[in-house]
XYZ file of C-alpha atoms in Angstrom:
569
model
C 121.836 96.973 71.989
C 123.630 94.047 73.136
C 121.798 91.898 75.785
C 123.710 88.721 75.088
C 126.209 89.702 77.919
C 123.136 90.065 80.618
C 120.562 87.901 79.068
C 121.195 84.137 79.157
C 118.054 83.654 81.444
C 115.630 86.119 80.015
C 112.795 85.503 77.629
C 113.083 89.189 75.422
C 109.579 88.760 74.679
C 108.006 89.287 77.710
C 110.058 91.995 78.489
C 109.840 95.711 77.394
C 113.093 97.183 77.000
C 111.499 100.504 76.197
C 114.958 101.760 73.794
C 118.660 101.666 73.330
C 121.370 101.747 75.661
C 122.625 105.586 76.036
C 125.531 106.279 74.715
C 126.880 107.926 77.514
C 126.294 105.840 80.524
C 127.691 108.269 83.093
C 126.194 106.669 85.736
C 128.784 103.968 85.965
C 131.484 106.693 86.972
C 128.775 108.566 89.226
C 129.755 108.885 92.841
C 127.423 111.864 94.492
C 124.214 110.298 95.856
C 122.081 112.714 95.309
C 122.769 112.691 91.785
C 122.630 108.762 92.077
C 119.396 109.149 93.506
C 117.593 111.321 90.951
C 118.960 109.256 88.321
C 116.931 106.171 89.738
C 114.477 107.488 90.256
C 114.300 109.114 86.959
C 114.735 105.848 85.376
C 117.936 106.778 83.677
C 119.180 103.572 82.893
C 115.744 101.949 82.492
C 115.980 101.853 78.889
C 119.278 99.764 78.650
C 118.798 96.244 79.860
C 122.904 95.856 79.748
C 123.441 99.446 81.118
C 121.355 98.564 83.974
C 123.255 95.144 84.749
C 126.360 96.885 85.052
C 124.581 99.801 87.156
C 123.526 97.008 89.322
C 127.161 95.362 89.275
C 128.462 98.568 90.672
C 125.372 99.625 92.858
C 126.011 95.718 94.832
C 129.208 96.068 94.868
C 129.628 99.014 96.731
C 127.238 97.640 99.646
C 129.607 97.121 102.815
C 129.065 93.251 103.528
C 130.528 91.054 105.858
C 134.003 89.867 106.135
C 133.609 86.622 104.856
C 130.406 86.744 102.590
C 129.859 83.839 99.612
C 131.400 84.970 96.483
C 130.635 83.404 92.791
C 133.304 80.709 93.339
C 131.941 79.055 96.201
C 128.599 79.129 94.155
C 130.445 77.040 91.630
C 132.332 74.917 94.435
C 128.767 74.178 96.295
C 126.579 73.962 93.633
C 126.949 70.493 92.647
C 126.939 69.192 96.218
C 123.679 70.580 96.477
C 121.872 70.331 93.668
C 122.840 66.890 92.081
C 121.208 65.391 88.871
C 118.039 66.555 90.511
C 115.855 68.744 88.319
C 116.120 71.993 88.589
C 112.496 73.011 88.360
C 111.579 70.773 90.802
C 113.675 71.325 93.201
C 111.882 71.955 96.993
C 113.017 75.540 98.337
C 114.155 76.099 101.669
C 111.032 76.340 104.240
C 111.884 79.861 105.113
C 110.458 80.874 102.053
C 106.931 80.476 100.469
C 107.254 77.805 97.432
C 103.288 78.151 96.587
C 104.596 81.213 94.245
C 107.764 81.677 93.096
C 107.461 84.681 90.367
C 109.089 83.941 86.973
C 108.924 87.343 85.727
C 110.741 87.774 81.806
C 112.756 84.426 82.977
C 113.183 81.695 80.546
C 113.075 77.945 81.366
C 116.698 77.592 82.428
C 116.149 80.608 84.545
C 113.191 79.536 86.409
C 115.241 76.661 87.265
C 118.292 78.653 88.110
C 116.471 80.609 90.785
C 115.690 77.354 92.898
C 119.514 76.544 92.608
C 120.327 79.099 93.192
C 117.959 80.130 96.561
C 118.680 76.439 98.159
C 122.834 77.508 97.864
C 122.058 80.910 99.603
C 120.183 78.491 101.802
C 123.537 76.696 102.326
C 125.320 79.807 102.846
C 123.759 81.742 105.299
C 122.482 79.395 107.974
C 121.195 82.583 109.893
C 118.149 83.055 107.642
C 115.292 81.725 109.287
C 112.246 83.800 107.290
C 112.761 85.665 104.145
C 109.415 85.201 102.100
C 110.731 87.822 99.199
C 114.369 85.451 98.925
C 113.254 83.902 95.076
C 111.826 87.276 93.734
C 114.862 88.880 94.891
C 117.221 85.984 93.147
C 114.582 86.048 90.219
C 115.178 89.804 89.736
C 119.233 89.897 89.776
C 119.201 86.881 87.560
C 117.523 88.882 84.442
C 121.042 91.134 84.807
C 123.448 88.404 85.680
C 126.058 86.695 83.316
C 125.691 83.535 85.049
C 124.215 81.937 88.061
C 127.401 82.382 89.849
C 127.441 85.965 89.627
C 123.626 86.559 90.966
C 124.634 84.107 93.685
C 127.245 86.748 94.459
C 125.168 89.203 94.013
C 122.286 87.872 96.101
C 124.773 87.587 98.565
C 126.106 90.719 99.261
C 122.511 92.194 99.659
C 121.495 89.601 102.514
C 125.297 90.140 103.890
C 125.034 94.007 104.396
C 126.539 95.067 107.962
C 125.826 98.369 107.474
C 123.591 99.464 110.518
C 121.966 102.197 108.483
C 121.254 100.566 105.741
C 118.317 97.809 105.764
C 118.122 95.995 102.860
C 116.209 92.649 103.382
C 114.385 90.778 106.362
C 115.829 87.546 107.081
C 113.693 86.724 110.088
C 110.449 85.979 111.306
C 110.690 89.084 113.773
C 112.421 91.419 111.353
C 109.648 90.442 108.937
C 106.537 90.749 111.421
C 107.962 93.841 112.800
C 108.206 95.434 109.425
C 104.292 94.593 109.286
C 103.743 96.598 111.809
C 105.855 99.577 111.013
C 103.515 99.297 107.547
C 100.441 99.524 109.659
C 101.951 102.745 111.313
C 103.098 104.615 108.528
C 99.690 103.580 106.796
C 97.801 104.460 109.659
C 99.711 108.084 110.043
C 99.880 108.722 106.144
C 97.415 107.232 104.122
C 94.633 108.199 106.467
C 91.841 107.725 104.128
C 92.522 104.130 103.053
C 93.700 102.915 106.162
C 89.886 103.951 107.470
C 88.396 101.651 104.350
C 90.672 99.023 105.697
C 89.530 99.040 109.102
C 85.666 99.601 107.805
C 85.893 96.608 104.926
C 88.627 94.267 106.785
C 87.658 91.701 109.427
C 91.831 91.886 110.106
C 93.865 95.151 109.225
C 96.581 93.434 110.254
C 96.373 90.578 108.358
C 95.922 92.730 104.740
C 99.057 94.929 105.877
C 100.766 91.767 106.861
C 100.926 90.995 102.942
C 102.470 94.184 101.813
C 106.053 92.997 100.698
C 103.983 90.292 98.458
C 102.172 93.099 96.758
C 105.610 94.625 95.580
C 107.601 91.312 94.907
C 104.831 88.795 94.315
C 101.650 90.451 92.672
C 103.770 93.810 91.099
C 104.516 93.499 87.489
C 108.267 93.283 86.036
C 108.182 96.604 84.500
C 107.007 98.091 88.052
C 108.734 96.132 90.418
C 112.239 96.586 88.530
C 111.900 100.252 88.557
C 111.064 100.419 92.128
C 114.286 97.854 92.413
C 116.339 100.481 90.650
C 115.858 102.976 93.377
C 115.700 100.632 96.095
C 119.643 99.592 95.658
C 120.388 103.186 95.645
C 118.357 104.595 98.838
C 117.270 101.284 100.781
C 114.467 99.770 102.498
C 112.220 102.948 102.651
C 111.569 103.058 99.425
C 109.490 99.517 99.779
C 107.582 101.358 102.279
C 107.250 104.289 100.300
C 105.711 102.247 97.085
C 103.887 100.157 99.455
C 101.679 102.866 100.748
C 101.375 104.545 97.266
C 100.181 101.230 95.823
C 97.441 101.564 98.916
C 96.540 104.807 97.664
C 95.979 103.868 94.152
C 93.598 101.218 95.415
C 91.638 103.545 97.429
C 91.397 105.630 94.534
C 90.385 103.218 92.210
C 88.140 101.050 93.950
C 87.316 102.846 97.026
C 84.243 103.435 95.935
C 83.073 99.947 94.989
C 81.315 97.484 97.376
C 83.697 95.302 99.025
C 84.034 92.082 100.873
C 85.698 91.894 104.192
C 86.723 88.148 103.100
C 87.985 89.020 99.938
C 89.948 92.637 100.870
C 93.215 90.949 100.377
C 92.584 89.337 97.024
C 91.207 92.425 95.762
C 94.831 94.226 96.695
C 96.279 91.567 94.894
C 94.227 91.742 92.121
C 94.634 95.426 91.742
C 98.590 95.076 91.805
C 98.255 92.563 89.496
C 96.686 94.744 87.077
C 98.229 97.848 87.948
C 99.055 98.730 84.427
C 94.898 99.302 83.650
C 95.511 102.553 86.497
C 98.729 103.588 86.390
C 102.013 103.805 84.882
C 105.378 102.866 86.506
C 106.610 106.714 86.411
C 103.364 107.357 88.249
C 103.425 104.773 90.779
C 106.957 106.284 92.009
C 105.473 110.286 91.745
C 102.726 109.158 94.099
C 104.975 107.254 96.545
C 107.873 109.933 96.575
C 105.209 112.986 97.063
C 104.655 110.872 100.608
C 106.217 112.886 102.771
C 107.439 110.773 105.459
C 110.181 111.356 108.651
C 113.740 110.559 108.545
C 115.070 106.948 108.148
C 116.293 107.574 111.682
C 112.587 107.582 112.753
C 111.486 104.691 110.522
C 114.596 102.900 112.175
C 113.625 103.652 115.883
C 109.917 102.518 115.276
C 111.076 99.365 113.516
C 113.220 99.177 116.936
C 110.308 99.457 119.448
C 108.035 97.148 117.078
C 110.664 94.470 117.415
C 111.116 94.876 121.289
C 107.026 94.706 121.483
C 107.282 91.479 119.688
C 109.659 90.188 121.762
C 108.006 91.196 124.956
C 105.125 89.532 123.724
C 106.941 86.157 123.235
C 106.836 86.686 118.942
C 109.813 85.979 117.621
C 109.518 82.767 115.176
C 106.787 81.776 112.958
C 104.707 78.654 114.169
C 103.552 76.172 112.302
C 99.651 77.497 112.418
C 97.160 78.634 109.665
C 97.458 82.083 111.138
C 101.121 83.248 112.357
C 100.640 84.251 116.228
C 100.900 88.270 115.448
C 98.914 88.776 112.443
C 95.918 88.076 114.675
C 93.159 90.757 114.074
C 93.844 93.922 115.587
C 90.128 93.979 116.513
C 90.881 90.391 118.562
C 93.013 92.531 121.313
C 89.611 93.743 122.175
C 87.421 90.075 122.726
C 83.781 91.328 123.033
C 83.080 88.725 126.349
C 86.185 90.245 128.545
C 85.623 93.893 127.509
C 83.109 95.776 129.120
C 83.055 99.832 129.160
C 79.987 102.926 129.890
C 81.525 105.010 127.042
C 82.315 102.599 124.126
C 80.728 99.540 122.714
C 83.333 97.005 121.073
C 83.029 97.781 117.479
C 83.674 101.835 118.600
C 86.704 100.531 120.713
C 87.914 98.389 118.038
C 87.673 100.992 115.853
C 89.831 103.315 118.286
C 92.367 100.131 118.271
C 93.383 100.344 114.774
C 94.545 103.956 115.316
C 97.024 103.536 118.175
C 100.946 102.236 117.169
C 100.223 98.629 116.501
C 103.029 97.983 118.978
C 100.362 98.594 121.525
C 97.487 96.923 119.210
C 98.734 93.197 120.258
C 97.978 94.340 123.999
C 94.506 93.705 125.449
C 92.876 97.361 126.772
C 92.860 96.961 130.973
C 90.504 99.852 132.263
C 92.434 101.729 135.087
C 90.448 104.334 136.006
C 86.429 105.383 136.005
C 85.092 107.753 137.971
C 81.910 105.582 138.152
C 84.102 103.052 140.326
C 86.718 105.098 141.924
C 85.161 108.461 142.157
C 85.474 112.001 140.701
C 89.347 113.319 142.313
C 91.675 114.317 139.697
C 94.469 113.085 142.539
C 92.407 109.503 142.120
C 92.863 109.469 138.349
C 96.996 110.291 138.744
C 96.800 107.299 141.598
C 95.752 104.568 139.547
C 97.371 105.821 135.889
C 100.831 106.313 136.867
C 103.067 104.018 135.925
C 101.252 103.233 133.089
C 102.364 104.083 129.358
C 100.238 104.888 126.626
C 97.158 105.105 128.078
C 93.679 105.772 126.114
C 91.385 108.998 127.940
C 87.585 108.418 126.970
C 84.732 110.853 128.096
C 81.106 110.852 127.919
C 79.600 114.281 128.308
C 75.969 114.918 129.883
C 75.148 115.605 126.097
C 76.018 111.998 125.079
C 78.854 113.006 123.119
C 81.631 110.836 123.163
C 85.299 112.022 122.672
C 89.110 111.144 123.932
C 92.883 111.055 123.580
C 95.458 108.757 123.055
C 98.597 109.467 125.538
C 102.135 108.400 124.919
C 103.524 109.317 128.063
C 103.043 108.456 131.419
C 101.262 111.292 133.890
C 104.141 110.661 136.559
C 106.296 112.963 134.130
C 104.627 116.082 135.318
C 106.394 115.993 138.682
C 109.560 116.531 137.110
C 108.171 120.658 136.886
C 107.651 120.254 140.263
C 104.298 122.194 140.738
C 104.739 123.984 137.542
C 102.177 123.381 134.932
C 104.396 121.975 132.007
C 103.793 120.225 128.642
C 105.049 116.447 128.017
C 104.250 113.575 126.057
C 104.942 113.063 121.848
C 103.867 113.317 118.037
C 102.254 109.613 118.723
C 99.959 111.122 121.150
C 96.685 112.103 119.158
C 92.637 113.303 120.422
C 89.289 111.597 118.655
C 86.115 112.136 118.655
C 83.331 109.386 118.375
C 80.037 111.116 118.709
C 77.858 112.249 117.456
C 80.276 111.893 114.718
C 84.085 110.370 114.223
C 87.090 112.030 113.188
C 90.679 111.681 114.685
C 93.365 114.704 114.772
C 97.189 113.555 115.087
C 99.944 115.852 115.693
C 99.810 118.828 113.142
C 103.616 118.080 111.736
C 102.134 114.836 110.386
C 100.292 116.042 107.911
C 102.478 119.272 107.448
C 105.812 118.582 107.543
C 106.615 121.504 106.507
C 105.839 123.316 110.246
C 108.865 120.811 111.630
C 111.841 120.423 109.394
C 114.180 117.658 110.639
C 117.184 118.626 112.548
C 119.821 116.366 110.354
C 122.662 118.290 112.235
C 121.156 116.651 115.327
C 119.942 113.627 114.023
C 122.973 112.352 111.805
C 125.755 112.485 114.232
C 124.310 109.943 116.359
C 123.824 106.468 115.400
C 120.410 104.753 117.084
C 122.673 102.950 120.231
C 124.165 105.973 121.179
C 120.603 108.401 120.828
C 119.006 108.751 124.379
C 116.481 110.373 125.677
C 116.189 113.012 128.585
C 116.077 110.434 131.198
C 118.843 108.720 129.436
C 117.490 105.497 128.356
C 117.732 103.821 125.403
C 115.048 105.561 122.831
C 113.722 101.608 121.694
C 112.817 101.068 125.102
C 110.591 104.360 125.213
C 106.883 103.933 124.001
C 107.168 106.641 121.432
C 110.256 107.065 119.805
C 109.218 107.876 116.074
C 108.405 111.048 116.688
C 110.332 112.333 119.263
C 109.960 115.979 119.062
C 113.626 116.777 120.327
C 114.079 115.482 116.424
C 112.448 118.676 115.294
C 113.274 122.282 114.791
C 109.541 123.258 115.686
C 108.999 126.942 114.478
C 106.967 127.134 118.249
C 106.705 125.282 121.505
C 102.689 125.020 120.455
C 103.407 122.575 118.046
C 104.303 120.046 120.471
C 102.309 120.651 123.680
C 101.042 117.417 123.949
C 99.848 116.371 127.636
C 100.165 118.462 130.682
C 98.826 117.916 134.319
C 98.968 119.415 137.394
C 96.307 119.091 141.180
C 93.996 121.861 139.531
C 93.933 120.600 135.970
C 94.708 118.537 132.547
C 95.627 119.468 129.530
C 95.944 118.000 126.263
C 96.813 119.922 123.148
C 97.940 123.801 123.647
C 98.546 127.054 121.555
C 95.638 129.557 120.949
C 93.689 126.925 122.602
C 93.393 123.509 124.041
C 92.021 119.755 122.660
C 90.743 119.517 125.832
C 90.929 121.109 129.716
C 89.319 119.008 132.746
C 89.194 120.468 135.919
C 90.475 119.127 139.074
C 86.989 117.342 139.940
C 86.707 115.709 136.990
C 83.274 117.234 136.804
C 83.408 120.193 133.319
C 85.374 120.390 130.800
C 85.996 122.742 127.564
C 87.191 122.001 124.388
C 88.738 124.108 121.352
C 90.729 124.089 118.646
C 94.347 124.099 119.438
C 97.896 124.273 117.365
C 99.094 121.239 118.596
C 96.669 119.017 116.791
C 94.465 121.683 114.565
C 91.705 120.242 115.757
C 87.813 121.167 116.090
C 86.655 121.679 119.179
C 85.688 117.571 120.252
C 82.142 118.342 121.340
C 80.506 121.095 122.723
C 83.060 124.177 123.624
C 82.333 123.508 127.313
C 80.736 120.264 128.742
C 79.854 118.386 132.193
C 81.279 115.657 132.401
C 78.999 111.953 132.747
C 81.734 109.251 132.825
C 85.608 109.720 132.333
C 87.563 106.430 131.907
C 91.323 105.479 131.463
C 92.557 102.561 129.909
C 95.766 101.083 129.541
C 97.486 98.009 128.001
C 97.435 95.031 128.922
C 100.670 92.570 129.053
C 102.726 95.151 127.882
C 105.303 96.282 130.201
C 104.742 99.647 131.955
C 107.313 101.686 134.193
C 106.524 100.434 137.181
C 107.047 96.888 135.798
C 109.776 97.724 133.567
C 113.173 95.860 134.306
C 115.921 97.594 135.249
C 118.222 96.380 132.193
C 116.375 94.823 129.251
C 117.844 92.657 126.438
């Protein structure tokens, strides 16, 4: 095997090279993407480390960049200029990145150095960057498969210069990053059910722990992981971080779920488990369990990333500030401040609780109660008064039994009068019912956790691009409240599957087919409950109820249709 080519900054004893090149590296002359794909993922060229330096040559090289994007000879043109007779090791990295841990990986001395020349020239190069925490792992990574530092410069490069709208490769802001956070918290939330409740049991801040999840993969993850996971990554994008990312959650559940834990100490204990993934699990099992994930279309991912980022910027979040805390990883469980929040149904921890379920888009909002029928009386026309116009909004109800149950709605009640006074179902996958006592359990959408029932309409979905995708009233999907699961996306194999909502002067719905999550009559005063297909639920509490105390919160500071602008940003 000859590594000399590719190996001027790597130390060959920490590094397994697990073999000998193949002697038929067809993969450099491979051009079908599927067969691209299974060969990452398969770790074809994991055994070679030259074979995989020239996979990654080709793999960069066919990203579509930017006209004018930094090559290797403006590396060597800039290099000096920048660097001086300073020493390399030394050298201060640019203050969009974190310089408490720079990983070294299988580098050697001169390549430890090399990545801090070689991050301050990007620096140089792309003024635009204003956060990209993962910058020196990435530059660390490509230099263990780069002839010189010229050519990872170039390299580096071409990643951060992708103009390819479909393809997300790297954050390079402070609102790109945070919003990613957020999209973590969603898909964790929505698919790694189980965990996510530890975290929200054991966590003072969800938010916060999720907030580290691109550390876990390119600070904490071990070479031999995080290069395989790198291998597919240039092949099939940014999902697959998310992808790993929640598998890596699911490992730790598994492992240590049942051990006492620490709310202080939640996030070290991650780290410490990533650290020493390789006492749990191999790499080859690390990408089974994050490939058998079965999540939605990158179109979907895309669109919630989209309405993340508009939340932020709604709420004011778009750079990081100079603080201990940055402004949006507050707690999840600080939207709802125990002194200001005040409910008959709920105490704060059960609220907070109900908080870490709903699209963290929504979680940086403070609940506002709009309607109680202790205050404003029991008239179904009184509960459409004060909730329209208002988008989600969170359904609670106390029964005479003291059982406590609800729904989160994505859609605001004024879309009922488009039926006229025909009973019709609205509302999306994001809506979801709960129940809190006497015990708690929380059904989403049934194509969440079977995928299966709603295969994804690519006919429908790949033609458009996200600008161009609009929705039945013909906005822009990023400014609705819940575009990541859109059911116009799916080829449902029955209109139960997707009765969400449904209202109407004699009644409300929520959930339909062979049943219903939950029917109120037009006084607000009984109720029943069953299962139903939309959600597969179990009947919330008892199969028919009087109603005690109904309440409807909404969100605070975030903007709702009647306060919407005509054209936003």
């Amino acid at each position: 095997m000859d590594d000399t080519e590719y190996g001027a900054f790597v130390d060959f004893d920490k590094m397994e090279t697990g073999g000998t090149q193949q002697q038929n590296p067809k993969v450099l002359n491979c051009t079908d993407f599927q067969e691209l794909k299974q060969m990452s993922r398969q770790g074809y060229w994991a055994k070679s480390h030259s074979l995989r330096a020239k996979v990654y040559q080709k793999l960069i090289k066919d990203i579509p960049c930017r006209t004018v994007t930094p090559d290797a000879s403006v590396y060597r043109d800039i290099v000096g200029k920048i660097v001086g007779k300073r020493n390399a090791s030394t050298l201060p990295l640019p203050e969009f990145v974190d310089d408490r841990q720079v990983p070294t990986f299988c580098l050697n001395a001169e390549g430890i150095g090399a990545v801090r020349k070689i991050t301050l020239c990007i620096s140089n190069q792309f003024p635009d960057i204003s956060f990209c925490p993962i910058l020196p792992s990435l530059v660390a990574l490509l230099l263990h498969y780069s002839q010189d530092e010229a050519e990872c410069f170039e390299n580096v490069s071409r990643i951060l210069a992708c103009n390819d709208p479909n393809r997300r490769l790297v954050d390079q802001t402070f609102l790109a990053f945070e919003s990613s956070c957020m999209t973590f918290g969603d898909l964790a939330g929505k698919y790694c059910q189980g965990p996510h409740k530890l975290m929200v049991a054991v966590s003072e801040d969800v938010l916060e722990v999720y907030s580290d999840w691109q550390r876990w993969l390119f600070g904490e993850l071990p070479f031999t992981y995080i290069i395989r996971v790198f291998d597919v990554f240039l092949v099939e994008g940014y999902k697959v971080l998310f992808r790993v990312a929640l598998a890596l959650l699911k490992f730790f559940h598994k492992v240590r779920g049942g051990q006492p834990m620490e709310s202080s100490n939640v996030k070290r204990d991650i780290q410490d488990f990533v650290r020493d993934i390789g006492k749990a699990v191999s790499p080859e099992k690390l990408l089974e369990k994050a490939f058998a994930i079965r999540l939605f279309s990158r179109k979907e991912i895309q669109l919630l990333q989209m309405a993340n980022e508009k939340a932020l910027k709604q709420k004011g979040i778009t750079v990081k500030q100079n603080r201990v805390q940055s402004p949006v990883r507050q707690n999840v469980h600080l939207a709802v401040h125990a002194e200001n929040f005040k409910s008959d149904i709920v105490c704060v921890k059960e609220m907070r609780d109900i908080w870490s379920w709903i699209p963290e888009r929504f979680a940086l909002c403070q609940p506002l109660l709009l309607y109680t029928n202790q205050e404003h009386g029991n008239s179904l026309s009184r509960f459409y008064l004060h909730c329209e116009g208002h988008e989600p909004t969170l359904l609670l109800i106390k029964t005479t039994n003291q059982e406590v149950c609800g729904a989160f709605l994505s859609t605001d009640w004024n879309a009922r009068k488009k039926s006229g006074n025909k009973l019709s179902f609205f509302g999306t996958g994001e809506c979801f019912v709960f129940r809190l006592q006497p015990e708690v359990e929380r059904y989403e959408w049934v194509i969440i956790k079977h995928p299966e029932l709603g295969r994804v309409s690519s006919a429908a979905v790949d033609k458009e691009t996200i600008s161009s995708l609009e929705t039945a009233d013909g906005t822009d999907p990023s400014d609705r409240l819940s575009p990541f699961l859109a059911t116009r996306h799916f080829n449902l194999p029955s209109k139960t599957a997707s009765m969400f909502m449904a209202g109407s002067t004699d009644c409300i719905i929520i959930g339909g087919g062979d049943g219903q999550a939950l029917y109120l009559d037009s006084d607000l005063n009984y109720g029943r409950t069953s299962h139903c297909n939309t959600f597969n639920n179990q009947p919330l509490c008892s199969e028919t109820f009087q109603i005690a105390t109904i309440e409807v919160w909404g969100f605070k500071d975030h903007l709702n249709n009647d306060d919407r602008p005509s054209t936003l940003p």
